[in-house]
Short mmCIF file of C-alpha atoms and ligand atoms in Angstrom, two decimals:
data_model
loop_
_atom_site.label_atom_id
_atom_site.label_comp_id
_atom_site.label_asym_id
_atom_site.label_seq_id
_atom_site.Cartn_x
_atom_site.Cartn_y
_atom_site.Cartn_z
CA MET A 9 3.22 -15.70 -7.26
CA ILE A 10 3.92 -12.59 -5.18
CA VAL A 11 2.27 -9.42 -6.46
CA ALA A 12 3.69 -6.18 -5.04
CA ILE A 13 1.51 -3.10 -5.41
CA ASP A 14 2.89 0.26 -4.30
CA GLY A 15 1.79 3.82 -4.77
CA PRO A 16 0.85 7.10 -3.11
CA ALA A 17 -2.27 7.85 -1.06
CA ALA A 18 -5.60 7.38 -2.88
CA SER A 19 -3.96 6.09 -6.07
CA GLY A 20 -6.36 3.14 -6.21
CA LYS A 21 -3.74 0.60 -5.17
CA GLY A 22 -5.87 -0.87 -2.37
CA THR A 23 -8.87 -1.51 -4.60
CA LEU A 24 -6.63 -2.96 -7.29
CA ALA A 25 -4.80 -5.22 -4.81
CA ARG A 26 -8.10 -6.54 -3.42
CA ARG A 27 -9.45 -7.29 -6.88
CA LEU A 28 -6.25 -9.01 -7.99
CA ALA A 29 -6.23 -11.12 -4.83
CA GLU A 30 -9.82 -12.22 -5.51
CA HIS A 31 -9.06 -12.95 -9.15
CA TYR A 32 -5.98 -15.08 -8.45
CA ARG A 33 -7.42 -16.45 -5.16
CA LEU A 34 -4.44 -15.20 -3.21
CA PRO A 35 -4.39 -13.79 0.32
CA HIS A 36 -4.11 -10.00 0.45
CA LEU A 37 -2.33 -7.78 2.97
CA ASP A 38 -2.98 -4.05 3.03
CA THR A 39 0.25 -3.05 4.78
CA GLY A 40 -0.99 0.51 5.41
CA LEU A 41 -3.23 -1.06 8.07
CA LEU A 42 -0.14 -2.10 10.04
CA TYR A 43 1.02 1.50 10.31
CA ARG A 44 -2.50 2.73 10.96
CA ALA A 45 -2.98 0.17 13.75
CA THR A 46 0.40 1.09 15.28
CA ALA A 47 -0.58 4.76 15.32
CA ARG A 48 -4.00 3.89 16.72
CA THR A 49 -2.48 1.94 19.61
CA LEU A 50 -0.26 4.91 20.51
CA MET A 51 -3.23 7.27 20.40
CA ASP A 52 -5.37 4.93 22.51
CA GLU A 53 -2.56 4.82 25.08
CA GLY A 54 -2.36 8.61 25.10
CA ARG A 55 1.22 8.57 23.80
CA ARG A 56 2.94 10.83 21.30
CA LEU A 57 3.38 9.54 17.74
CA ASP A 58 7.14 10.16 17.97
CA ASP A 59 7.59 8.02 21.11
CA VAL A 60 9.92 5.49 19.46
CA GLY A 61 9.95 2.93 22.29
CA ALA A 62 6.15 2.86 22.59
CA ALA A 63 5.74 2.82 18.80
CA VAL A 64 8.02 -0.20 18.40
CA LYS A 65 6.19 -2.00 21.22
CA ALA A 66 2.86 -1.22 19.53
CA ALA A 67 4.13 -2.45 16.15
CA ARG A 68 5.49 -5.68 17.67
CA GLY A 69 2.23 -6.27 19.52
CA LEU A 70 -0.01 -6.15 16.46
CA ALA A 71 -2.14 -9.19 15.78
CA LEU A 72 -2.87 -9.18 12.07
CA ILE A 73 -6.30 -10.70 12.48
CA ASP A 74 -7.59 -8.30 15.11
CA PHE A 75 -7.82 -5.16 13.00
CA ASP A 76 -10.96 -3.10 13.25
CA GLU A 77 -10.58 -1.83 9.69
CA ALA A 78 -13.41 0.67 9.83
CA ALA A 79 -11.85 2.43 12.81
CA LEU A 80 -8.47 2.65 11.04
CA ARG A 81 -9.61 3.95 7.67
CA GLY A 82 -10.28 7.61 8.47
CA ARG A 83 -8.27 10.61 7.33
CA GLU A 84 -6.79 11.30 10.74
CA MET A 85 -5.41 7.77 11.01
CA GLY A 86 -3.80 8.01 7.56
CA GLU A 87 -1.88 11.08 8.64
CA ALA A 88 -0.90 9.53 11.99
CA ALA A 89 0.20 6.33 10.20
CA SER A 90 2.43 8.35 7.90
CA VAL A 91 4.15 9.88 10.96
CA VAL A 92 4.88 6.56 12.69
CA ALA A 93 5.85 4.98 9.37
CA ALA A 94 8.79 7.37 9.14
CA ILE A 95 10.35 5.82 12.29
CA PRO A 96 12.95 3.28 11.05
CA GLU A 97 12.58 1.10 14.18
CA VAL A 98 8.83 0.79 13.57
CA ARG A 99 9.43 -0.29 9.97
CA ALA A 100 12.04 -2.81 11.11
CA ALA A 101 9.58 -4.27 13.65
CA LEU A 102 7.04 -4.90 10.87
CA VAL A 103 9.28 -6.35 8.14
CA GLN A 104 9.21 -9.98 9.20
CA ALA A 105 5.43 -10.31 9.53
CA GLN A 106 5.01 -8.85 6.04
CA GLN A 107 7.66 -11.10 4.52
CA SER A 108 6.16 -14.20 6.15
CA PHE A 109 2.77 -13.23 4.76
CA ALA A 110 4.25 -12.75 1.27
CA HIS A 111 6.13 -16.02 1.25
CA ARG A 112 3.29 -18.33 2.22
CA PRO A 113 2.83 -21.24 -0.20
CA GLY A 114 1.03 -20.10 -3.36
CA GLY A 115 2.00 -16.49 -2.83
CA ALA A 116 0.13 -13.34 -1.93
CA VAL A 117 -0.79 -9.82 -2.95
CA LEU A 118 0.59 -7.00 -0.78
CA ASP A 119 0.03 -3.29 -1.17
CA GLY A 120 1.86 -0.38 0.44
CA ARG A 121 4.74 1.98 -0.19
CA ASP A 122 7.85 -0.23 0.01
CA ILE A 123 6.65 -3.69 -1.03
CA GLY A 124 8.63 -3.82 -4.28
CA THR A 125 11.69 -2.05 -2.87
CA VAL A 126 12.14 -3.49 0.65
CA ILE A 127 9.58 -6.13 1.67
CA CYS A 128 9.55 -8.25 -1.49
CA PRO A 129 12.44 -7.30 -3.77
CA ASP A 130 11.92 -10.79 -5.29
CA ALA A 131 8.20 -10.27 -6.10
CA THR A 132 6.97 -11.93 -9.29
CA VAL A 133 5.30 -8.71 -10.45
CA LYS A 134 5.71 -5.16 -9.16
CA ILE A 135 3.17 -2.51 -10.05
CA PHE A 136 3.53 1.11 -8.98
CA VAL A 137 0.06 2.64 -9.14
CA THR A 138 -0.15 6.38 -9.46
CA ALA A 139 -2.51 9.17 -10.58
CA SER A 140 -2.41 12.95 -10.61
CA PRO A 141 -2.81 14.53 -7.15
CA GLU A 142 -6.03 16.23 -8.30
CA THR A 143 -7.58 12.94 -9.41
CA ARG A 144 -6.53 11.25 -6.19
CA ALA A 145 -8.00 14.09 -4.14
CA GLN A 146 -11.30 13.83 -6.03
CA ARG A 147 -11.46 10.09 -5.40
CA ARG A 148 -10.56 10.45 -1.72
CA ALA A 149 -13.14 13.25 -1.25
CA LEU A 150 -15.85 11.01 -2.73
CA GLU A 151 -14.81 8.12 -0.51
CA LEU A 152 -14.81 10.31 2.63
CA ARG A 153 -18.24 11.70 1.70
CA SER A 154 -19.62 8.19 1.32
CA ARG A 155 -18.47 7.49 4.89
CA GLY A 156 -19.97 10.72 6.22
CA GLU A 157 -16.55 12.29 6.97
CA PRO A 158 -15.64 15.92 6.10
CA SER A 159 -14.60 15.96 2.44
CA ASP A 160 -13.58 19.48 1.40
CA TYR A 161 -11.68 18.98 -1.89
CA VAL A 162 -9.07 21.68 -1.27
CA LYS A 163 -8.26 20.32 2.19
CA VAL A 164 -8.14 16.74 0.91
CA LEU A 165 -5.74 17.77 -1.87
CA ALA A 166 -3.49 19.59 0.63
CA ASP A 167 -3.53 16.51 2.90
CA ILE A 168 -2.58 14.22 0.04
CA LEU A 169 0.30 16.44 -1.08
CA HIS A 170 1.55 16.74 2.49
CA ARG A 171 1.41 12.96 3.04
CA ASP A 172 3.09 12.25 -0.35
CA ARG A 173 5.89 14.60 0.61
CA ARG A 174 6.47 12.94 3.99
CA ASP A 175 6.23 9.39 2.61
CA SER A 176 8.56 10.16 -0.32
CA ASN A 177 11.20 12.15 1.54
CA ARG A 178 11.73 10.03 4.64
CA ALA A 179 15.08 8.27 4.97
CA ALA A 180 13.65 4.80 5.77
CA ALA A 181 12.04 2.96 2.84
CA PRO A 182 10.66 6.04 1.08
CA LEU A 183 7.77 5.80 -1.34
CA LYS A 184 9.30 5.17 -4.77
CA PRO A 185 8.91 2.68 -7.60
CA ALA A 186 11.31 -0.28 -7.56
CA ALA A 187 13.72 -0.21 -10.51
CA ASP A 188 11.87 -3.18 -12.03
CA ALA A 189 8.32 -1.98 -11.29
CA VAL A 190 5.81 -1.19 -14.01
CA ILE A 191 4.19 2.23 -13.57
CA LEU A 192 0.42 2.15 -13.89
CA ASP A 193 -1.02 5.67 -14.18
CA THR A 194 -4.73 5.51 -13.34
CA THR A 195 -5.52 9.21 -13.88
CA ASP A 196 -7.70 8.36 -16.87
CA LEU A 197 -8.75 4.88 -15.82
CA ASP A 198 -11.71 3.72 -13.78
CA VAL A 199 -11.62 0.73 -11.40
CA LYS A 200 -12.31 -1.79 -14.16
CA GLY A 201 -9.85 -0.16 -16.58
CA THR A 202 -7.15 -0.24 -13.90
CA PHE A 203 -7.86 -3.90 -13.13
CA ASP A 204 -7.82 -4.91 -16.82
CA GLU A 205 -4.52 -3.12 -17.40
CA ALA A 206 -2.97 -4.75 -14.31
CA LEU A 207 -4.12 -8.20 -15.48
CA ARG A 208 -2.50 -7.55 -18.84
CA LEU A 209 0.77 -6.49 -17.17
CA ILE A 210 0.79 -9.54 -14.91
CA GLN A 211 0.00 -11.89 -17.78
CA SER A 212 2.83 -10.55 -19.93
CA LYS A 213 5.23 -10.75 -16.97
CA LEU A 214 4.24 -14.39 -16.34
CA GLU A 215 4.61 -15.26 -20.02
CA ALA A 216 8.04 -13.58 -20.19
CA GLY A 217 9.10 -15.59 -17.10
CA ALA A 218 7.85 -18.84 -18.65
CA ALA A 219 9.70 -18.10 -21.93
CA ARG A 220 12.91 -17.40 -19.98
CA ARG A 221 12.56 -20.72 -18.12
CA VAL A 222 12.07 -22.62 -21.40
CA ARG A 223 15.13 -20.95 -22.97
CA SER A 224 17.29 -21.77 -19.96
CA THR A 225 16.34 -25.48 -20.11
CA VAL A 226 17.05 -25.84 -23.86
CA PRO A 227 20.59 -27.28 -24.16
O1 DC B 324 -1.87 3.04 2.30
P1 DC B 324 -2.38 3.85 3.50
O2 DC B 324 -2.95 5.19 3.15
O3 DC B 324 -3.30 3.05 4.37
O4 DC B 324 -1.05 4.12 4.39
C1 DC B 324 -1.06 4.96 5.51
C2 DC B 324 0.37 5.45 5.75
O5 DC B 324 1.18 4.36 6.17
C3 DC B 324 1.07 6.05 4.55
O6 DC B 324 0.88 7.44 4.44
C4 DC B 324 2.51 5.69 4.75
C5 DC B 324 2.48 4.47 5.62
N1 DC B 324 2.82 3.23 4.89
C6 DC B 324 4.16 2.97 4.72
O7 DC B 324 5.01 3.79 5.06
N2 DC B 324 4.54 1.80 4.15
C7 DC B 324 3.65 0.90 3.74
N3 DC B 324 4.07 -0.25 3.19
C8 DC B 324 2.26 1.18 3.88
C9 DC B 324 1.88 2.37 4.46
#
């Protein structure tokens, strides 16, 4: 089973993807880390984020297992990742690794912006997780505070809106729900409520698939 989770910044998709992966005992790939690590490599090399050649080289050179997640999680890296993620050549350099991860035996859970639309158009279940910008900003501010980073709500909200705009309006694989994705609005849901609702969606999708298979085998 391949579970594709997409959604905007701070929608809760990462937490949901992790919990689903644990529940179904599937490997999980947070694809945002790929773009964050690409941006980080460029910054460490003192290069500009719009240096296409260096960005592609950085993306191709990523070793999935070597991520220092803590160093990639900050606000600044999210913004830098969004800039390099708009470069079509960078996206192209990362497609195959993501698809290989998704298609390992047994399946996987992937979360990002283009999993249901580009990386895994054949995913078993596609969930587009969203929430109001204000709710997302509140959650992100809390998370930043817990890590000791600056967490001014107004600034965080402006950042989120800016990043949403860039991620949604770029030409290459923009942030948008796949035509066959289920929208999960978490504005009024907590972590457990979001997880329970996702389980319900996945269960009904699996049952519908099983019923279709039975019908197609009945002569
Ligand atoms: O999910 P995140 O906040 O870690 O992602 C950081 C940025 O990376 C995000 O603003 C856009 C980009 N991204 C992307 O374009 N496609 C993905 N599949 C995942 C992330």
